[in-house]
Tab-separated table of C-alpha atoms in Angstrom:
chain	number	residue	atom	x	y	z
A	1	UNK	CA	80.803	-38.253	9.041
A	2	UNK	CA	81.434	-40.370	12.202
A	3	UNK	CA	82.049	-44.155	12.231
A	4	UNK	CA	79.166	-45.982	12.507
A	5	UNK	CA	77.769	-48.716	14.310
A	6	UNK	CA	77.169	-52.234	12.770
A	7	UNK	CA	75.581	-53.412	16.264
A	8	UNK	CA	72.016	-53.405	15.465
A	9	UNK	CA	71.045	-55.847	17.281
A	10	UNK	CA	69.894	-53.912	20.501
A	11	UNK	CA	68.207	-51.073	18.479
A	12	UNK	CA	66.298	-53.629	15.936
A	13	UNK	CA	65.315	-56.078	18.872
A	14	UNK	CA	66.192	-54.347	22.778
A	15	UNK	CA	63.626	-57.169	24.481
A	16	UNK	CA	65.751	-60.388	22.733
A	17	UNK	CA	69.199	-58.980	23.796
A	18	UNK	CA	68.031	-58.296	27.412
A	19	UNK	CA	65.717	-61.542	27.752
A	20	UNK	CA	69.237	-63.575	26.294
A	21	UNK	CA	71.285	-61.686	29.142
A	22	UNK	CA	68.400	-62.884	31.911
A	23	UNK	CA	67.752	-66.417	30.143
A	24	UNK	CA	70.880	-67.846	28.636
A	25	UNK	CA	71.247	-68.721	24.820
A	26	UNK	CA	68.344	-70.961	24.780
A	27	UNK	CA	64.781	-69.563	26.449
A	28	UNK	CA	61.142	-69.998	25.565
A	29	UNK	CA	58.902	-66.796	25.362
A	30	UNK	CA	55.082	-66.483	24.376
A	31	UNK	CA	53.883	-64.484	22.080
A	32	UNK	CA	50.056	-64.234	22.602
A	33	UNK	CA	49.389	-67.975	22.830
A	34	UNK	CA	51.945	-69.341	21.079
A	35	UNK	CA	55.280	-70.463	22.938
A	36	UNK	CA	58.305	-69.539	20.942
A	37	UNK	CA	62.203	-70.758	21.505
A	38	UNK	CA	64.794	-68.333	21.156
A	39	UNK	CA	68.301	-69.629	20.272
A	40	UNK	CA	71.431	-67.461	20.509
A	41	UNK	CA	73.984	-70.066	19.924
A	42	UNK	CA	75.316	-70.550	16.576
A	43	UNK	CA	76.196	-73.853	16.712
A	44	UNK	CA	72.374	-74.605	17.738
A	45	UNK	CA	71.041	-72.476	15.364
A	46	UNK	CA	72.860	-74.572	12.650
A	47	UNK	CA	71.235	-77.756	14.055
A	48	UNK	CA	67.906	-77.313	14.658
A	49	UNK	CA	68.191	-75.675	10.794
A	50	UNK	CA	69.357	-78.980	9.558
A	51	UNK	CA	67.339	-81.051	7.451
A	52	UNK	CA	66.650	-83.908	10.100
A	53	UNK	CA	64.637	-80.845	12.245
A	54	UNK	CA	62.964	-79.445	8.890
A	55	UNK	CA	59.365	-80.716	9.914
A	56	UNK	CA	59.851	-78.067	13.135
A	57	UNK	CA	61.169	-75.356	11.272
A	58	UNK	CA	57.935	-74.295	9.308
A	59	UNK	CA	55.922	-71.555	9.941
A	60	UNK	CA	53.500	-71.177	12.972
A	61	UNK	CA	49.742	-70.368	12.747
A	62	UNK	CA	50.755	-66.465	14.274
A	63	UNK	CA	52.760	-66.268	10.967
A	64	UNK	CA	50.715	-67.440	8.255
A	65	UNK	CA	47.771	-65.514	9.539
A	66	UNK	CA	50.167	-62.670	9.451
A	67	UNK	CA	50.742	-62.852	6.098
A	68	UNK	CA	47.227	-64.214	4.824
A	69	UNK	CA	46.135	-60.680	2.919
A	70	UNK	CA	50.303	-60.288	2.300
A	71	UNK	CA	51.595	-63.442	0.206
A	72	UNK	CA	49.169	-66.052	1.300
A	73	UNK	CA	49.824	-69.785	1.193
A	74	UNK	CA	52.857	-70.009	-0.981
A	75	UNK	CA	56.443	-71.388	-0.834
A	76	UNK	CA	57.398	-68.708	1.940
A	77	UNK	CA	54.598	-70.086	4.172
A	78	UNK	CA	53.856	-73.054	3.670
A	79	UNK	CA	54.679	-75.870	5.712
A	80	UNK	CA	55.442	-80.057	5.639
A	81	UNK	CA	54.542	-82.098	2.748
A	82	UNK	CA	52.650	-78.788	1.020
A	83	UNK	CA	56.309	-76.754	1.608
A	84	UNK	CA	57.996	-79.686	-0.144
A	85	UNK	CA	56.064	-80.319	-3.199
A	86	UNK	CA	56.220	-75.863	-3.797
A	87	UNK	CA	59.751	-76.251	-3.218
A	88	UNK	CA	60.416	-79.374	-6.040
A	89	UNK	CA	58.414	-77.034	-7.926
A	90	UNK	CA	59.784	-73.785	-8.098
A	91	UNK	CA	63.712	-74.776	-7.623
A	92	UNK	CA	64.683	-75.622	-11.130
A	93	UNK	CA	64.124	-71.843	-12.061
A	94	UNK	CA	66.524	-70.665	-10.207
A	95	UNK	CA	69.364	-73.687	-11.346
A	96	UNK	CA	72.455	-72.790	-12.931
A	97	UNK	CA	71.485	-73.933	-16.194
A	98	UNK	CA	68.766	-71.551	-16.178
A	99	UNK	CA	70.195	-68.775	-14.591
A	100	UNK	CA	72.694	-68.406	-17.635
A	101	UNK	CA	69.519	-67.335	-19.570
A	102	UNK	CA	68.339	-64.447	-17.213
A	103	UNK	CA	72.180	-63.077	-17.461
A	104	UNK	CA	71.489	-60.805	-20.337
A	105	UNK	CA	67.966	-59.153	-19.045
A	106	UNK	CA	70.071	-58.638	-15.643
A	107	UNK	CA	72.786	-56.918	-18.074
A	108	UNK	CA	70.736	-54.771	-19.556
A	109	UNK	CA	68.010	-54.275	-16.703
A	110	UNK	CA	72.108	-52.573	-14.879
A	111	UNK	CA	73.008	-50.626	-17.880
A	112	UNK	CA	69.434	-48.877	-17.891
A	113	UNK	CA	69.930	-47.728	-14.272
A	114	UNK	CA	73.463	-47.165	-14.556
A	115	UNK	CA	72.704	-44.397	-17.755
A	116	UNK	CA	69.445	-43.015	-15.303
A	117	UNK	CA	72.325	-42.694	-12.625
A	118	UNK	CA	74.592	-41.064	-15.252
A	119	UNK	CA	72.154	-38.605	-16.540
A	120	UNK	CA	71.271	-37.388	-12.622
A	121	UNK	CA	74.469	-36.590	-12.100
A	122	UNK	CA	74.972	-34.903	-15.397
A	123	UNK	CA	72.303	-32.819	-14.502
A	124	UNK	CA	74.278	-31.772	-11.435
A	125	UNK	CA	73.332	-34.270	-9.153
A	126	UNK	CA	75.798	-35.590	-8.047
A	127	UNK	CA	74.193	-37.051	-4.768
A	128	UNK	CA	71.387	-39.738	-5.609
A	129	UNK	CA	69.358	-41.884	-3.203
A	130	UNK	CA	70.392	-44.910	-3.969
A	131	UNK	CA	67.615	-47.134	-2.591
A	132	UNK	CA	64.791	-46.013	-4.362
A	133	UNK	CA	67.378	-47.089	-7.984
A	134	UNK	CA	68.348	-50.557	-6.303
A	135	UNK	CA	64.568	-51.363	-5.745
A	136	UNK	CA	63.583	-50.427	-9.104
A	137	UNK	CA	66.396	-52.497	-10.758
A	138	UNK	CA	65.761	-55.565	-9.143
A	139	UNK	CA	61.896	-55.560	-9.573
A	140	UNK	CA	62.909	-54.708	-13.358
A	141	UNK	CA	64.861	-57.961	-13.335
A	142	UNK	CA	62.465	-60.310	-11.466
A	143	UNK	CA	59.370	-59.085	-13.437
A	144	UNK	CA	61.151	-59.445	-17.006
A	145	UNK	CA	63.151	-62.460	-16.078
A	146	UNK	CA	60.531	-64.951	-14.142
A	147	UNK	CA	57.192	-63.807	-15.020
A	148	UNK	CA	57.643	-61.778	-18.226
A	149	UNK	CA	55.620	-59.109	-16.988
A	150	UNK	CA	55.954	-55.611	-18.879
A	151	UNK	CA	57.931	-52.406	-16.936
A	152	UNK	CA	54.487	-50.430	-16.282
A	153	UNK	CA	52.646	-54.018	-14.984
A	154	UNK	CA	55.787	-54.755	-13.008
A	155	UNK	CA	55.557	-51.064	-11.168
A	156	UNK	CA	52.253	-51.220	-10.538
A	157	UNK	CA	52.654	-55.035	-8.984
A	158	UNK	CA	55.498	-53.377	-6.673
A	159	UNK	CA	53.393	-50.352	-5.639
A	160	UNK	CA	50.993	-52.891	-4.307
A	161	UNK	CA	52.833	-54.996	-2.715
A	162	UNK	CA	54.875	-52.259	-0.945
A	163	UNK	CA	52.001	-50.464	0.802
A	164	UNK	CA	50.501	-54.219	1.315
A	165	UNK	CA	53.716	-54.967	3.119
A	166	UNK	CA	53.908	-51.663	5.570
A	167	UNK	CA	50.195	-52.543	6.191
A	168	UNK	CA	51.228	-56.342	6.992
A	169	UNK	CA	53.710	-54.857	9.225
A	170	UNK	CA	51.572	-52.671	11.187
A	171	UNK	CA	48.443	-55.365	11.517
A	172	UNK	CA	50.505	-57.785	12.913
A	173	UNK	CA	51.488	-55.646	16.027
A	174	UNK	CA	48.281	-56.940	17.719
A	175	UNK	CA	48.250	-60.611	16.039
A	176	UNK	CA	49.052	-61.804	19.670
A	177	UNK	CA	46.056	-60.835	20.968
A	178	UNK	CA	43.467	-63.915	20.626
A	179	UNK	CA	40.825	-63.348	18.370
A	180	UNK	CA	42.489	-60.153	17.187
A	181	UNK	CA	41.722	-61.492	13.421
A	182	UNK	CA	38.143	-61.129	13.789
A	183	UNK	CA	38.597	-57.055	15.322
A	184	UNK	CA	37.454	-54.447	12.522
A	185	UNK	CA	40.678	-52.452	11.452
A	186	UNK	CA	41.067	-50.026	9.225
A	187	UNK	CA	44.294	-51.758	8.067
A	188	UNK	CA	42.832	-54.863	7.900
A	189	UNK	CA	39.976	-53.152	5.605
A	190	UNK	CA	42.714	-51.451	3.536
A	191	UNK	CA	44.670	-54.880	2.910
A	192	UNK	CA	41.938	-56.503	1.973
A	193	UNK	CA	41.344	-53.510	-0.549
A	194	UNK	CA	44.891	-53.833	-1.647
A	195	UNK	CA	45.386	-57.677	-2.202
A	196	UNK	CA	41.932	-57.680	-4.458
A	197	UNK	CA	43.700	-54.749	-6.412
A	198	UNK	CA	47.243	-56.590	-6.707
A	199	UNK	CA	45.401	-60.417	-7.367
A	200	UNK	CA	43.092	-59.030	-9.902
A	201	UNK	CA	46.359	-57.632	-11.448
A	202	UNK	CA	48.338	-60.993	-11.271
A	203	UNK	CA	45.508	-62.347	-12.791
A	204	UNK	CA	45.517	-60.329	-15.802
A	205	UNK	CA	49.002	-61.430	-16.251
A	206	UNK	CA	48.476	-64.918	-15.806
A	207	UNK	CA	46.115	-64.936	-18.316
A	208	UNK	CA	47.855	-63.030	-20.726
A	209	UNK	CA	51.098	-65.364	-20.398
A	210	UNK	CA	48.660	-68.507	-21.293
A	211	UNK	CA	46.515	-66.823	-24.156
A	212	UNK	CA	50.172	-65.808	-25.547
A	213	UNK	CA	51.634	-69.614	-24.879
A	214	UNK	CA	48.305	-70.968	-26.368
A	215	UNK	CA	48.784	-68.955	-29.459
A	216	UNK	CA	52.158	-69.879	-30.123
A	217	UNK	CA	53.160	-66.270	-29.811
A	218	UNK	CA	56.346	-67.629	-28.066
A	219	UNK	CA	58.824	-70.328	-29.747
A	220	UNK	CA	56.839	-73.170	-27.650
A	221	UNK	CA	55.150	-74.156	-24.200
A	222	UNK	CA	58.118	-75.641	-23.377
A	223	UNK	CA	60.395	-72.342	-23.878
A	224	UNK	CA	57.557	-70.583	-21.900
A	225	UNK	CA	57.751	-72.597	-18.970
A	226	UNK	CA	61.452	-71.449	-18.214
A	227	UNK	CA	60.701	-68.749	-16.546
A	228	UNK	CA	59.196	-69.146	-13.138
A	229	UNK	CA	55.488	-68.294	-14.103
A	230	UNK	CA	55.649	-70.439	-16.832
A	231	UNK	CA	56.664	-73.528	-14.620
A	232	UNK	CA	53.619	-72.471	-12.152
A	233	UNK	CA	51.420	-72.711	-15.356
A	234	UNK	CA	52.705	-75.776	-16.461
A	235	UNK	CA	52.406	-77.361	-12.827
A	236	UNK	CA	48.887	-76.386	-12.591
A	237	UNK	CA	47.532	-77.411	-16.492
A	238	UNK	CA	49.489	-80.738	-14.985
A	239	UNK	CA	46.667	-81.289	-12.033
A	240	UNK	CA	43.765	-79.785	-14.178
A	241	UNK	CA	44.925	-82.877	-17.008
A	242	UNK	CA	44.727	-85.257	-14.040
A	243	UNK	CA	40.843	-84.527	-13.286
A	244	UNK	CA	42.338	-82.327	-9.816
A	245	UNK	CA	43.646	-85.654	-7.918
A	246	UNK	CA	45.831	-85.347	-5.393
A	247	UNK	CA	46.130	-82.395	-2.748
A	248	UNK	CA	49.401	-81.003	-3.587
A	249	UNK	CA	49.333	-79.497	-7.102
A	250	UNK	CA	49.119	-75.927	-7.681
A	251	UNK	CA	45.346	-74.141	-8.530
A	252	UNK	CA	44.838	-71.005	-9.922
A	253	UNK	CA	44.629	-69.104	-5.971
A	254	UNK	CA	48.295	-70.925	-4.767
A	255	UNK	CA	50.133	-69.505	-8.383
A	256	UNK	CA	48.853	-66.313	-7.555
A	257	UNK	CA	49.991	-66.443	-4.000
A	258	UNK	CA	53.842	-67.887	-5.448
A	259	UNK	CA	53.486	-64.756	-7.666
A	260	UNK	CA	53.144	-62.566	-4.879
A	261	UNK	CA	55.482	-64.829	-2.680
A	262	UNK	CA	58.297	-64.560	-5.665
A	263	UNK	CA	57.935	-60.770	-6.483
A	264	UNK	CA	57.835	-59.918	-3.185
A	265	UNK	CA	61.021	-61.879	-2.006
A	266	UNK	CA	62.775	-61.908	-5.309
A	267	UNK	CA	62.999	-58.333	-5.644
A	268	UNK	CA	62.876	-56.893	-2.011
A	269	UNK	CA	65.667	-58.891	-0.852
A	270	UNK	CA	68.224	-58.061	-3.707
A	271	UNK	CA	67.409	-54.308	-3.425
A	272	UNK	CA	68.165	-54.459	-0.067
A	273	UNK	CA	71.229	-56.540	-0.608
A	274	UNK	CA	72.515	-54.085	-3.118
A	275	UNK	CA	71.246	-50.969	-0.837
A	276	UNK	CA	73.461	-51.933	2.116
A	277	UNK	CA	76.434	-53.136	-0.079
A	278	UNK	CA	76.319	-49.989	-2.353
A	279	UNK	CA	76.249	-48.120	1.679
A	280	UNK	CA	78.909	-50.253	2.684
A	281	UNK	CA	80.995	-49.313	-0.154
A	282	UNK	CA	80.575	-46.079	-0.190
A	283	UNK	CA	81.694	-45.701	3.655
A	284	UNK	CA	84.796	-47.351	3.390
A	285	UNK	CA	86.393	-45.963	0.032
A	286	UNK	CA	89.212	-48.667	0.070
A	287	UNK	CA	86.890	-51.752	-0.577
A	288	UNK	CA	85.661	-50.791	-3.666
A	289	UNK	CA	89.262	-51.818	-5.275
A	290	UNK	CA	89.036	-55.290	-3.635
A	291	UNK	CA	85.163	-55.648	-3.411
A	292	UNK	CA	84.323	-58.645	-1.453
A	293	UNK	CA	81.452	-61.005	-0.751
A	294	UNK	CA	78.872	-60.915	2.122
A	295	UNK	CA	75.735	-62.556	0.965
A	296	UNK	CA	74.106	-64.215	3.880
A	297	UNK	CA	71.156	-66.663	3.693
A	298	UNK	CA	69.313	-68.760	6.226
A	299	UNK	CA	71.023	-72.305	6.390
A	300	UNK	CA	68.925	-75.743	6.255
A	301	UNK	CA	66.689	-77.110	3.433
A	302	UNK	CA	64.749	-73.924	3.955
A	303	UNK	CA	67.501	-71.544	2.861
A	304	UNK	CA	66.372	-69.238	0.142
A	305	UNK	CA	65.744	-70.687	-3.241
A	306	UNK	CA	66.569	-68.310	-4.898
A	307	UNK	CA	70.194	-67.652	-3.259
A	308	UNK	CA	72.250	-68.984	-6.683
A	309	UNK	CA	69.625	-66.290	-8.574
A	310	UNK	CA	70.466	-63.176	-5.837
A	311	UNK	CA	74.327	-63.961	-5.776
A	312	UNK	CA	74.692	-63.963	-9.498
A	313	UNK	CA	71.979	-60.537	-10.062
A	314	UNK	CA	74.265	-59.126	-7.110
A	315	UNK	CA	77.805	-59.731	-8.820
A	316	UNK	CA	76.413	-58.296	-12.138
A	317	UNK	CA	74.996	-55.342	-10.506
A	318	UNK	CA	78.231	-54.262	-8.722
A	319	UNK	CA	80.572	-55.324	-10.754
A	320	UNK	CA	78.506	-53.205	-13.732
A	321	UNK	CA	77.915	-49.833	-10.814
A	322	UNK	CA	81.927	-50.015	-9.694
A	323	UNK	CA	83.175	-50.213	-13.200
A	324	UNK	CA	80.829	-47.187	-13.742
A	325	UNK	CA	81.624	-44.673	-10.623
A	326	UNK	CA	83.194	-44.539	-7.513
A	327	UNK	CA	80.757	-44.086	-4.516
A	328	UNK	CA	81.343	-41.975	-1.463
A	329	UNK	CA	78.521	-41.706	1.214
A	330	UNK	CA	76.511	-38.731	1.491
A	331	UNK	CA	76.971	-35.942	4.732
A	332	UNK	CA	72.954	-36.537	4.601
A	333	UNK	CA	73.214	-39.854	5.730
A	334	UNK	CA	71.419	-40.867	8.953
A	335	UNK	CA	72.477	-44.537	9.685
A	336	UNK	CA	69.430	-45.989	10.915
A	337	UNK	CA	68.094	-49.483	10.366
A	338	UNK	CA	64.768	-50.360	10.276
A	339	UNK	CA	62.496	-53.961	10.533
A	340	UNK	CA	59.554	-53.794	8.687
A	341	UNK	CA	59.471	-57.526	7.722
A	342	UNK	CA	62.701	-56.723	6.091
A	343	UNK	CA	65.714	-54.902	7.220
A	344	UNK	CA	65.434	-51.291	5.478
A	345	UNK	CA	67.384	-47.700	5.870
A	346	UNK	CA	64.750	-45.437	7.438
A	347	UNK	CA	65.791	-42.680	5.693
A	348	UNK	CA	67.285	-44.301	3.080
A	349	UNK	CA	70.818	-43.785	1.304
A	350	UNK	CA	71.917	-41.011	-0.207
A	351	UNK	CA	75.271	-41.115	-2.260
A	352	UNK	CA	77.939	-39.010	-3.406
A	353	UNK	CA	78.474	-40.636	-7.568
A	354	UNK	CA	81.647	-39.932	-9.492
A	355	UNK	CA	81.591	-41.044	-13.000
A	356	UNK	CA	84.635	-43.377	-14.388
A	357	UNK	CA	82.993	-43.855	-17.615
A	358	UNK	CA	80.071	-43.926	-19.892
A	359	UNK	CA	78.285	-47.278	-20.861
């Protein structure tokens, strides 16, 4: 196989690199009728993400009617004093005190797909697409870790959100035309179909995790509300004690969009983390002996919360897969980024497994 080429940029996004080569570093575009500033500059970028700009740095009206039907109003939309009060909410889950609790389902969540990788090959398979495995792993860790959700409830919360997500990406192709909201679609109808489906779902869960915390099926409340469901619960039975003063707690429609917001970003992100690492490592042999960190995440008090959570699932993962096989990338791979909200392979990536040992 060829080398191949890490410079994206101009096949992800042609009209940015050629507007920056017309413009400068710094230009403002519109996009329908909003104005938008693009920034090239590094240096730039790292100011206006500071935390003194942080009340310009939200999301615009384009965006969160983007993602209404997708993940709704929670922490990855929401904006000012709203943003905030989510973000004091949800951020002790992912501390390192808590984190050292979620290290054993991450172990064992690895070792399962490490023995399904074992068994495929043993089977005389030694190529396996590898995206499809990293996707199911981490959705098996944030649905058994944060919102104690059961392996069949967990797929089926994926599956949604997946085709919900393509959908999302699609519809919002003609979000800059005004008044395109109000246009019958048939992916607008199909979202809508979708979101019932996956919020009737979260629901069910939801209720399940208080009837089992009410019971005392668990060792306490308190040992419930670890997880990141549990701390959504507890917020919410917080505002419901206080008669529903005050705008900012959490109601029964904002945990289920966090629960969307958190299963969406906590397990889409880390698969593709591990995707492109595990492709990374495969094309270039050599690193695997001296496997070293690239783990990038937005800058600015809305980095991603759940960074400390990703960097130590990521570590566990590899370090578990390397001391398991050596990789080599497949002659069947087609290198070929794709944006669809997230940075994906298009035709995913298959990989050549050599076993070291057996778990």
């Amino acid at each position: 196989m060829g080398s191949l080429s890490h410079n994206i940029v101009g096949r992800l996004l042609p009209h940015y690199v050629l507007w920056s080569k017309k413009f400068g570093r710094l230009f403002v575009y519109w996009y329908g009728s909003e104005p938008r500033v693009c920034v090239t500059d590094a240096g730039m970028v790292r100011e206006l993400l500071s935390s003194k700009h942080a009340h310009v740095t939200g999301k615009s009206w384009l965006q969160r009617q983007g993602a209404k039907h997708f993940i709704g109003r929670g922490l990855l939309m929401a904006n000012g004093a709203t943003w905030s009060h989510q973000r004091h909410v949800v951020a002790p889950a992912f501390m390192a005190d808590k984190l050292k609790g979620r290290v054993g389902h991450m172990v064992e969540c690895t070792r399962q797909t490490v023995r399904a990788l074992q068994e495929a090959v043993a089977r005389g398979g030694n190529e396996v697409e590898m995206s499809a495995h990293m996707t199911r792993l981490a959705g098996d860790v944030i649905a058994r870790t944060e919102f104690d959700t059961s392996y069949e409830t967990g797929k089926r919360i994926f599956h949604l959100i997946e085709e919900l997500q393509r959908l999302t990406a699609r519809s919002s192709r003609y979000l800059w035309v005004p008044g395109s909201q109000y246009f019958p679609s048939k992916y607008r109808r199909e979202m809508k179909r979708l979101n019932g489906e996956l919020e009737q779902v979260l629901k069910e869960s939801i209720q399940r995790n208080r009837e089992i915390a009410d019971e005392g099926r668990r060792p306490s409340a308190e040992a419930c509300s670890r997880g990141l469901l549990g701390m959504l619960l507890a917020e919410m039975e917080k505002k419901e004690n206080a008669f529903g003063h005050g705008e900012l707690g959490y109601d029964a429609q904002t945990i289920i969009d966090e629960c969307k917001t958190f299963f969406f970003a906590g397990h889409e992100t880390s698969a593709l983390l591990l995707t492109w690492a595990i492709m990374l490592l495969a094309t270039h042999p050599e690193w695997q002996d001296r496997a070293g960190r690239f783990l990038p995440f937005a800058a600015g008090p809305r980095n991603c919360v759940g960074q400390a959570y990703a960097m130590v699932e990521a570590k566990i993962v590899l370090a578990m897969l390397l001391a398991s096989f050596r990789f080599g990338i497949s002659d069947e791979y087609r290198h070929a980024p794709v944006n669809v909200l997230t940075l994906r392979p298009r035709h995913g990536v298959p990989v050549r497994l050599l076993p070291l040992r057996s778990l």
